[in-house]
Short mmCIF file of C-alpha atoms in Angstrom, two decimals:
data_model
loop_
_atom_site.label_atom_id
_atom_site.label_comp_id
_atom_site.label_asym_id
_atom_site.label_seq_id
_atom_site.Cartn_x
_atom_site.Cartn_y
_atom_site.Cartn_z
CA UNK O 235 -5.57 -40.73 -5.73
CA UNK O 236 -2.35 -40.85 -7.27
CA UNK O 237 0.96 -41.88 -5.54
CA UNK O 238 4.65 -41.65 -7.04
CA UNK O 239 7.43 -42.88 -5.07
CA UNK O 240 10.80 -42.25 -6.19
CA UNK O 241 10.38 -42.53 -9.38
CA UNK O 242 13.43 -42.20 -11.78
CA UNK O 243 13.66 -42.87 -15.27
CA UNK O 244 17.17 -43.16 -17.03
CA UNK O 245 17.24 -43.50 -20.96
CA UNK O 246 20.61 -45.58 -22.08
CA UNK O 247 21.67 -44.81 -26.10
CA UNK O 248 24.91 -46.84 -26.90
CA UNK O 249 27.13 -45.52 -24.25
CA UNK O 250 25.29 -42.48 -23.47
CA UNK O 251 22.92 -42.39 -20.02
CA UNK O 252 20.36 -39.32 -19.73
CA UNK O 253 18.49 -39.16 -16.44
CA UNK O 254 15.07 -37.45 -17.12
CA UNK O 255 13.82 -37.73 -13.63
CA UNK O 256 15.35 -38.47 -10.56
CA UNK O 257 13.71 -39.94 -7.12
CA UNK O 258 10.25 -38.02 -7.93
CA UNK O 259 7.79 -38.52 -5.38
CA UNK O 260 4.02 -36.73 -4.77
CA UNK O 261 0.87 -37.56 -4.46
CA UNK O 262 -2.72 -36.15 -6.39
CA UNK O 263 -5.54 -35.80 -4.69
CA UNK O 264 -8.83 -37.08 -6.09
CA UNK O 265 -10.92 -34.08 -8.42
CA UNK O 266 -7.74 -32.02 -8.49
CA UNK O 267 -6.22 -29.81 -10.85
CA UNK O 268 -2.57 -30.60 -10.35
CA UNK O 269 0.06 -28.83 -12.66
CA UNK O 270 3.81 -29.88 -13.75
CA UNK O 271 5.53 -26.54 -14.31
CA UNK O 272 8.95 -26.25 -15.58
CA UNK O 273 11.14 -25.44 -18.75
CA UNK O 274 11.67 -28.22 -21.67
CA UNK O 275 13.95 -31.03 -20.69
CA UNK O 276 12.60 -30.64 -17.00
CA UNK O 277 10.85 -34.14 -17.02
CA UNK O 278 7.42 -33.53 -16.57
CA UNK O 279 6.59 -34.91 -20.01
CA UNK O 280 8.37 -37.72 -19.29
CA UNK O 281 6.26 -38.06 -15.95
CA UNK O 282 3.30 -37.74 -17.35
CA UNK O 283 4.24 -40.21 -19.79
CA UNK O 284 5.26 -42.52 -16.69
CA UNK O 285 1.05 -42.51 -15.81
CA UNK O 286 -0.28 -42.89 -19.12
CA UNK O 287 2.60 -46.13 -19.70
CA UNK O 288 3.75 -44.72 -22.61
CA UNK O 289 7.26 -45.04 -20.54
CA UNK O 290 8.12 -47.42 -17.87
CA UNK O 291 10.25 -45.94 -15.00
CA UNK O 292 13.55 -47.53 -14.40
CA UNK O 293 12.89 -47.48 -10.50
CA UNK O 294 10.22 -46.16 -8.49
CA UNK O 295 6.27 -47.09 -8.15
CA UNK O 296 2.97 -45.27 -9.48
CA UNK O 297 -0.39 -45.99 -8.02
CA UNK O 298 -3.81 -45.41 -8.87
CA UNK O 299 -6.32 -45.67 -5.66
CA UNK O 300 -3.56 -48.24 -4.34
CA UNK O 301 -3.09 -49.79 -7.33
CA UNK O 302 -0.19 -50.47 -9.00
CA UNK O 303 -0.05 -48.18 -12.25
CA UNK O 304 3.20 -49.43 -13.95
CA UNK O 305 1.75 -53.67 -13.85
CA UNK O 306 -1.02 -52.70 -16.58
CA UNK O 307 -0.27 -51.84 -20.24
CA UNK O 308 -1.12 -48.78 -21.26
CA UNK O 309 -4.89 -49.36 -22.63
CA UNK O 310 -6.36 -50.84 -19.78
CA UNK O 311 -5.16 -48.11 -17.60
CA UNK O 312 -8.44 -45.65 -16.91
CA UNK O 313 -6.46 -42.81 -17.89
CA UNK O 314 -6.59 -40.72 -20.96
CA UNK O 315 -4.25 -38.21 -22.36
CA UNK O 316 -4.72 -34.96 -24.69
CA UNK O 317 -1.76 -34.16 -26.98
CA UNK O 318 -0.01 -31.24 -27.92
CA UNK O 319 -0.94 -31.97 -31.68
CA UNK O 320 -4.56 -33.24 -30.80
CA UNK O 321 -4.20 -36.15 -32.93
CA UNK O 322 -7.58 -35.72 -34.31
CA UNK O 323 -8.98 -37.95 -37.46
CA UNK O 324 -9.33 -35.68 -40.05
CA UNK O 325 -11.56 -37.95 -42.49
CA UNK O 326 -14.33 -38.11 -39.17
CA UNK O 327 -16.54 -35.45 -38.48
CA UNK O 328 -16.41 -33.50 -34.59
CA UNK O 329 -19.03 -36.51 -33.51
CA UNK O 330 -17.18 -39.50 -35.08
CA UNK O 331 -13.87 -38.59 -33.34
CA UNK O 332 -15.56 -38.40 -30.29
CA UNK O 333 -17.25 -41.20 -30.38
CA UNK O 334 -14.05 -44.03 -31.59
CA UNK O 335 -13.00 -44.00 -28.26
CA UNK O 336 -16.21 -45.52 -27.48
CA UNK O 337 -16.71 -47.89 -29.96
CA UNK O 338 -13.13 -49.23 -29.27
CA UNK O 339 -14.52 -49.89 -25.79
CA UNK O 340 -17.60 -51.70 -27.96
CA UNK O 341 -19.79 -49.58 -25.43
CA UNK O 342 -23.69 -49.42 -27.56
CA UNK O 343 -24.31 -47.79 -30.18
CA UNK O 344 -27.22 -45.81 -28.34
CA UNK O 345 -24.35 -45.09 -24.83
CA UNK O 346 -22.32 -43.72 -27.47
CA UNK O 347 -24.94 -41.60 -29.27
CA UNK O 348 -25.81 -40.01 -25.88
CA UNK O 349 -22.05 -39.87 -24.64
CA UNK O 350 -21.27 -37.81 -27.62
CA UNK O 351 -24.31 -35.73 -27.08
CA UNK O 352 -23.32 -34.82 -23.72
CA UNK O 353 -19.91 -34.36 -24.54
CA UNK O 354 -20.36 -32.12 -27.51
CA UNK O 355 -22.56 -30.15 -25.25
CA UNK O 356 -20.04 -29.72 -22.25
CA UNK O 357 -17.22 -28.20 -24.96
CA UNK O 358 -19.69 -26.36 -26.52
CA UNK O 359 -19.73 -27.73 -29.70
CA UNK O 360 -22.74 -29.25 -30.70
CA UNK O 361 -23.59 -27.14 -33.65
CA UNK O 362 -20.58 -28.28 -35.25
CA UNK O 363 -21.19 -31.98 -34.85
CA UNK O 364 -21.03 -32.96 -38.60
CA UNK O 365 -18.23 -30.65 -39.70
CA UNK O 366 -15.14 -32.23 -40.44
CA UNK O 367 -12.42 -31.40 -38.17
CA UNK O 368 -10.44 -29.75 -40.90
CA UNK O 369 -13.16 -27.58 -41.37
CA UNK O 370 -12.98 -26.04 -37.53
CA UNK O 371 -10.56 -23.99 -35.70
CA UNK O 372 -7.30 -24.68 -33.96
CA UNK O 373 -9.43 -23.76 -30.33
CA UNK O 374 -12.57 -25.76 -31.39
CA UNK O 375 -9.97 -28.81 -32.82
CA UNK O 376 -8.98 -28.75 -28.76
CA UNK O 377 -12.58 -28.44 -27.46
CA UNK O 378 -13.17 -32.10 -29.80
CA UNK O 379 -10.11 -33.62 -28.03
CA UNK O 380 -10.86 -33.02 -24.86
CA UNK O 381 -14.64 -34.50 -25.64
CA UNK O 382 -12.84 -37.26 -27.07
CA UNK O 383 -10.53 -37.79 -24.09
CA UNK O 384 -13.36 -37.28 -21.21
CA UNK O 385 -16.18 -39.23 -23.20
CA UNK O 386 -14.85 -42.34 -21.62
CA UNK O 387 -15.35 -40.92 -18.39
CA UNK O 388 -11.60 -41.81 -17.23
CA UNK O 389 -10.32 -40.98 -13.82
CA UNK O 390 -7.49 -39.19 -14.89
CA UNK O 391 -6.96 -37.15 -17.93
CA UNK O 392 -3.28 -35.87 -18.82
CA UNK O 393 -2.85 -32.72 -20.83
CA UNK O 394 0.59 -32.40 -22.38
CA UNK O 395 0.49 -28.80 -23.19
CA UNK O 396 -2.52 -28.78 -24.91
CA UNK O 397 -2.93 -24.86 -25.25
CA UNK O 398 0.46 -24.38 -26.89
CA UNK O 399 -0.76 -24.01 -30.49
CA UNK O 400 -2.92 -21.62 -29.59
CA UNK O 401 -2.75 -17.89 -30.17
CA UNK O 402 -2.64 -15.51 -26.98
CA UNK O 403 -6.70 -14.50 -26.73
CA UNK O 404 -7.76 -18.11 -27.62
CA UNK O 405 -5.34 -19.73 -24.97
CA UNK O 406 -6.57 -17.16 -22.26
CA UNK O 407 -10.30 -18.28 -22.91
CA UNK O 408 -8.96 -22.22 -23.21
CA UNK O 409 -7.60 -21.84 -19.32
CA UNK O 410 -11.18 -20.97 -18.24
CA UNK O 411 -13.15 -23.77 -19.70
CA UNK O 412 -10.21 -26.39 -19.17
CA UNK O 413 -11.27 -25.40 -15.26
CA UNK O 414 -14.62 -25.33 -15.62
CA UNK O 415 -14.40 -28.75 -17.50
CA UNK O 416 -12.37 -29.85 -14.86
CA UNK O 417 -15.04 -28.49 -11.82
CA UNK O 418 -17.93 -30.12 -14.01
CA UNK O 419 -16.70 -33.53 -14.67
CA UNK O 420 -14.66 -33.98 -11.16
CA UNK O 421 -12.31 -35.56 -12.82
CA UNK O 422 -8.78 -35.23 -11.82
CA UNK O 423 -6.14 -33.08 -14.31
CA UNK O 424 -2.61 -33.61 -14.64
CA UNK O 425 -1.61 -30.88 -16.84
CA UNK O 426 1.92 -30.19 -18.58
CA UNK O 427 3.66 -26.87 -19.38
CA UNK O 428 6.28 -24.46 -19.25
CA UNK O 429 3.91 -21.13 -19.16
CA UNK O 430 3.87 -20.35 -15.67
CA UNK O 431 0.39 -17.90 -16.39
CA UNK O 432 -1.26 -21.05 -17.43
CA UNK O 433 -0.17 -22.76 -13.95
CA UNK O 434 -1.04 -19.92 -11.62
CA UNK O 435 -4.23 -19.70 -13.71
CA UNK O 436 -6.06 -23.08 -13.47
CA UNK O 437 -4.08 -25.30 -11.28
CA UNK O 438 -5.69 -26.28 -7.42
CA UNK O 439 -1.55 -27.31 -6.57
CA UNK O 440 1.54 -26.53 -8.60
CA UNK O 441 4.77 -28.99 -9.02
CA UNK O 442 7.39 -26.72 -10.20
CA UNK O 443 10.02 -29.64 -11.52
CA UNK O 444 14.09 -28.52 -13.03
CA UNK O 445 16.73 -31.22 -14.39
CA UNK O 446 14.57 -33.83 -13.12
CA UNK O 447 13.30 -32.98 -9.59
CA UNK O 448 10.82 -31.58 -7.92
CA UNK O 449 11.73 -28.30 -6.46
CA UNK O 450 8.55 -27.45 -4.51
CA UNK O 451 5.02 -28.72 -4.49
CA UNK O 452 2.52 -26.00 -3.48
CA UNK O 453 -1.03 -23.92 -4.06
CA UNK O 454 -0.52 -21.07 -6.87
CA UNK O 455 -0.80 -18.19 -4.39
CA UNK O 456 2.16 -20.18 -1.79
CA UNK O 457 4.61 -20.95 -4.80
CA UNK O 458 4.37 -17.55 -5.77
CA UNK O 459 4.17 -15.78 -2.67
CA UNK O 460 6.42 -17.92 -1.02
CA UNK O 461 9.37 -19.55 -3.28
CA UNK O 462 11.44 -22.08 -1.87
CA UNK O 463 14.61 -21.09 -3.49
CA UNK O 464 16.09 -19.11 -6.27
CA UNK O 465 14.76 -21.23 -9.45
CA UNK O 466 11.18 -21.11 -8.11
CA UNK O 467 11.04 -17.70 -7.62
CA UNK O 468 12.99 -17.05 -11.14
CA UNK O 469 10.65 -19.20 -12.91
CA UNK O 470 7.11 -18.16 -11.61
CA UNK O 471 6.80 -14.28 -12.40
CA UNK O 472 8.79 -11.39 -12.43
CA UNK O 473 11.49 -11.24 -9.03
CA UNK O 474 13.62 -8.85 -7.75
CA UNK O 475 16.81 -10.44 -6.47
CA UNK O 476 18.83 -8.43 -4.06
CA UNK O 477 22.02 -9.46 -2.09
CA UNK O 478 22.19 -9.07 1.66
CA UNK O 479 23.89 -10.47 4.60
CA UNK O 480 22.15 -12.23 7.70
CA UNK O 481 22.57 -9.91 10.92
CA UNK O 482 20.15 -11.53 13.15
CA UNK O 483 17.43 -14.55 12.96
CA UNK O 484 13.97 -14.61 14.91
CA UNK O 485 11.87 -17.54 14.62
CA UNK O 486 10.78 -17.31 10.99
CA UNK O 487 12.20 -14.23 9.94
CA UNK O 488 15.61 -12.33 10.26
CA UNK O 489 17.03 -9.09 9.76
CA UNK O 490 19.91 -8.53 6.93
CA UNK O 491 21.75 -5.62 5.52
CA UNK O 492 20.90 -5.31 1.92
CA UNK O 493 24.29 -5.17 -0.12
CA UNK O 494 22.73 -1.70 -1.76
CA UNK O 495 22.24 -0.38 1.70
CA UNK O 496 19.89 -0.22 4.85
CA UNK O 497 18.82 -3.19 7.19
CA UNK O 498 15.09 -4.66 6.97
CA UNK O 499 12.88 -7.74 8.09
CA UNK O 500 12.64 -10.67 5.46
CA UNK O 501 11.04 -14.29 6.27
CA UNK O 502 13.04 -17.47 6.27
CA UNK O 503 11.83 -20.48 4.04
CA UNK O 504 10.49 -23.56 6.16
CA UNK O 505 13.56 -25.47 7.48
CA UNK O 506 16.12 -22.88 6.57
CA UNK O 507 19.16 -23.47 7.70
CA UNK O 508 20.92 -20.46 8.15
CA UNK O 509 23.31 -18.46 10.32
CA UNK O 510 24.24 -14.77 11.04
CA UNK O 511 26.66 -13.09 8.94
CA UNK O 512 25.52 -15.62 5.90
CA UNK O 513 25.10 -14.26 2.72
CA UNK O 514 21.98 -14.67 0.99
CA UNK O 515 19.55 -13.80 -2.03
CA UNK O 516 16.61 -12.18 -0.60
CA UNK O 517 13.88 -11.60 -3.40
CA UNK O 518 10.35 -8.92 -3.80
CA UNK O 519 7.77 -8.93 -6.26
CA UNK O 520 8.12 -5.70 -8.28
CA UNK O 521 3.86 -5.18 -7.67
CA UNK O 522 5.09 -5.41 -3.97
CA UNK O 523 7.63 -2.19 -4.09
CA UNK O 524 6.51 1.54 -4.04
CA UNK O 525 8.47 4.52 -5.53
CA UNK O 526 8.73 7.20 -2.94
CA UNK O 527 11.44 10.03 -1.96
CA UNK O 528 15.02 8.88 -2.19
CA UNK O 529 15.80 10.66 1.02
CA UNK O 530 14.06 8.74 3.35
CA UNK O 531 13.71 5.16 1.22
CA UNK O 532 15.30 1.81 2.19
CA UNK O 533 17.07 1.96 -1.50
CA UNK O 534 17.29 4.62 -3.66
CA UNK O 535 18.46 4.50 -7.82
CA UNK O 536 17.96 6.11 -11.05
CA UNK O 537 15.05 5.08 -13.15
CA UNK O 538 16.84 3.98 -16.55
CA UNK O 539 13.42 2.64 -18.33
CA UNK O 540 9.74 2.98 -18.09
CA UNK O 541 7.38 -0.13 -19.59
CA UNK O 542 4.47 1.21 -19.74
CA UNK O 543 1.89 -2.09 -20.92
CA UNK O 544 -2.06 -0.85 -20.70
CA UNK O 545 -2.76 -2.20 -17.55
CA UNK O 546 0.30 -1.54 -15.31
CA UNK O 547 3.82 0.20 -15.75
CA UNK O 548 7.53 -0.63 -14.90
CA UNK O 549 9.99 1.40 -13.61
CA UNK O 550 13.52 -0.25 -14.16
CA UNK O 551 16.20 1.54 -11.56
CA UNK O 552 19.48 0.97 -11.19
CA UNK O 553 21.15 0.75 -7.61
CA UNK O 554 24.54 2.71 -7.00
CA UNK O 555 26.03 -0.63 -6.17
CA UNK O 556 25.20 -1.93 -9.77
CA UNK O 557 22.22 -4.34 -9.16
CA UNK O 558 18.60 -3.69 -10.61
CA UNK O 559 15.31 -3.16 -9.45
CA UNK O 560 12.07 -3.26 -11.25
CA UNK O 561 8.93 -1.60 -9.50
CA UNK O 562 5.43 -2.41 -11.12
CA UNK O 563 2.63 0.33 -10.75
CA UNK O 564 -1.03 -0.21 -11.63
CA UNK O 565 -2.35 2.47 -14.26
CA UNK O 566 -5.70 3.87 -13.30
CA UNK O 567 -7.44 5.89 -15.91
CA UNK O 568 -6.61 9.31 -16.76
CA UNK O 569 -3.56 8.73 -14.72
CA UNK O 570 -0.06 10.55 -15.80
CA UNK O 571 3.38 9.50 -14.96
CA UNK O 572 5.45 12.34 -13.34
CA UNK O 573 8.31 10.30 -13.22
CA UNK O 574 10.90 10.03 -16.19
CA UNK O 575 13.92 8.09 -16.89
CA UNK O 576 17.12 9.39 -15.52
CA UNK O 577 14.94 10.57 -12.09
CA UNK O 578 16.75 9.68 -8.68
CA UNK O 579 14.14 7.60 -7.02
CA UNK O 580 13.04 5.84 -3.38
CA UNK O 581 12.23 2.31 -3.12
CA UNK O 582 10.45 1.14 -0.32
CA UNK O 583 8.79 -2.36 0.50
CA UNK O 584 7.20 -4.53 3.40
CA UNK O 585 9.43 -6.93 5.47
CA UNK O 586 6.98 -9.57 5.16
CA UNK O 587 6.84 -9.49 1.05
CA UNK O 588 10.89 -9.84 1.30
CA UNK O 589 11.60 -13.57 0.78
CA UNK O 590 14.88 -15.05 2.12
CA UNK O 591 15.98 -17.61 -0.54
CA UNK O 592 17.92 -20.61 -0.83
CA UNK O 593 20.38 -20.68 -3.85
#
């Protein structure tokens, strides 16, 4: 539905040149939840900005069902955005901001009476139609603009990190309904933000972008399971990064010594290109380690600090040759912990949860 071919935008002050993105190119399918995941200054604002016209791209080409984005101004583009800040009118009750949008578009006063019935109804917020928004909630003020933003039935709606001003238990409930909106109205999502829960929560693919590129464009279960490199793996989750030299490759996986000890099995990225005796970072999931005996484990370290956090607990052990290791367990009720800090420990994993990575 949407192309982008090497798109790069440069922003000149005086003498100074920043480069905000730099030969971006995907494509987003029609009725998909597509994420742009990444720290501040990473660009994806400034992409998502690039679609709505709100900034023209110094090189590069955006289409739209083969049409070209970047030749229409910005209104007559059949995109809409949500805002971090909402933007809302607060002199207009929950109906009246949801229904300018539609009277800008002159659409009839009876298509916009039933548009804002339908909308209110699909955010679930029809008993508040007459209050003003200054009246409501900072989770029902982002229920209104995303009625607002959908009501005239756009093909694309951007979401610049819309859940940001929210507190923890609101923004949880906000990432279920903004994919149940999404499922109900089949329109497609392009949403914005650095909180890599809210990614792997709601998004159909994930673009995980850094100083202006795209580093890997995947599913939420492959970019976590299966990071392309080091700044992937960083950002999404908590990673175990372990040092270790190549001894042997096989098709798409290869055995290394770990620089802590032992040999094991880890699998290659997709086009690696790598030789024996290369050193590399290989990288495991803490939830994909075990704590067993030290005398028979792959590694073995002293636990130096235990998390525990309700619904799991982390075990923080330190390697003889000074790198770190964090094992998550799940609690189960009525469940003690027999270990304690300062215990000599085992750490064990499966080859095919050990990730070879490109740094």
């Amino acid at each position: 539905m949407i192309d982008i071919r090497e798109v790069t935008q440069t922003f000149v002050s005086g003498k100074e040149h920043f480069t905000a993105l730099r030969n971006v190119s995907l494509t987003i399918a029609e009725n998909e939840f597509f994420t742009l995941l990444g720290p501040s200054g990473c660009g994806k604002t400034t992409l998502l900005r690039s679609i709505a016209g709100f900034v023209y791209p110094t090189s590069g080409s955006i289409a739209l069902h083969g049409e070209d984005l970047l030749a229409q101004p910005p209104y007559t583009r059949p995109v809409n955005t949500v805002f971090q800040n909402y933007a809302l009118f607060p002199h207009k009750s929950v109906a009246e901001n949801v229904a300018f949008g539609l009277q800008m578009l002159n659409r009839p006063a009876s298509q916009v009476k039933e548009t804002v019935k339908q909308m209110l109804e699909l955010v679930r917020m029809s008993e508040l139609a007459d209050r003003k928004t200054t009246q409501i909630s900072g989770g029902q003020q982002q229920r209104v603009a995303l009625a607002r933003a959908l009501a005239p039935k756009p093909k694309v709606l951007l979401l610049d990190e819309p859940l940001s001003a929210l507190d923890f238990k609101l923004r949880k409930e906000m990432q279920v309904e903004l994919k149940r909106l999404q499922t109900e109205t089949g329109i497609t999502f392009v949403f914005v933000t650095h909180d890599q829960e809210e990614a792997l929560t709601m998004s159909d693919r994930i673009a995980v972008m850094n100083e202006g590129e795209i580093l890997q464009i995947g599913s939420p279960r492959n970019i976590y399971e299966h990071p392309a490199e080091r700044f992937v793996a960083d950002f999404i989750g908590e990673t175990n990064f372990l040092q270790a030299s190549i001894i042997s490759i096989d098709g798409a996986s290869t055995t290394v010594e770990l620089a802590a000890g032992s040999r094991t099995q880890a699998q290659l990225p997709d086009h690696a290109d790598t030789t024996p005796g290369q050193r590399v970072t290989i990288a495991v999931r803490p939830e994909y380690a075990t704590i067993t005996d030290a005398a028979n484990a792959l590694l073995s370290g002293q636990i130096n600090t235990i998390v525990y956090s309700g619904t799991d607990t982390q075990f923080h052990i330190q390697l003889p040759n000074g790198e770190n290791f964090v094992v998550r367990k799940q609690n189960s009720p009525g469940t003690e912990l027999s270990l304690q800090e300062g215990s000599t420990v085992g750490i064990d994993f499966n080859s095919h949860v050990a990730q070879v990575l490109k740094d």
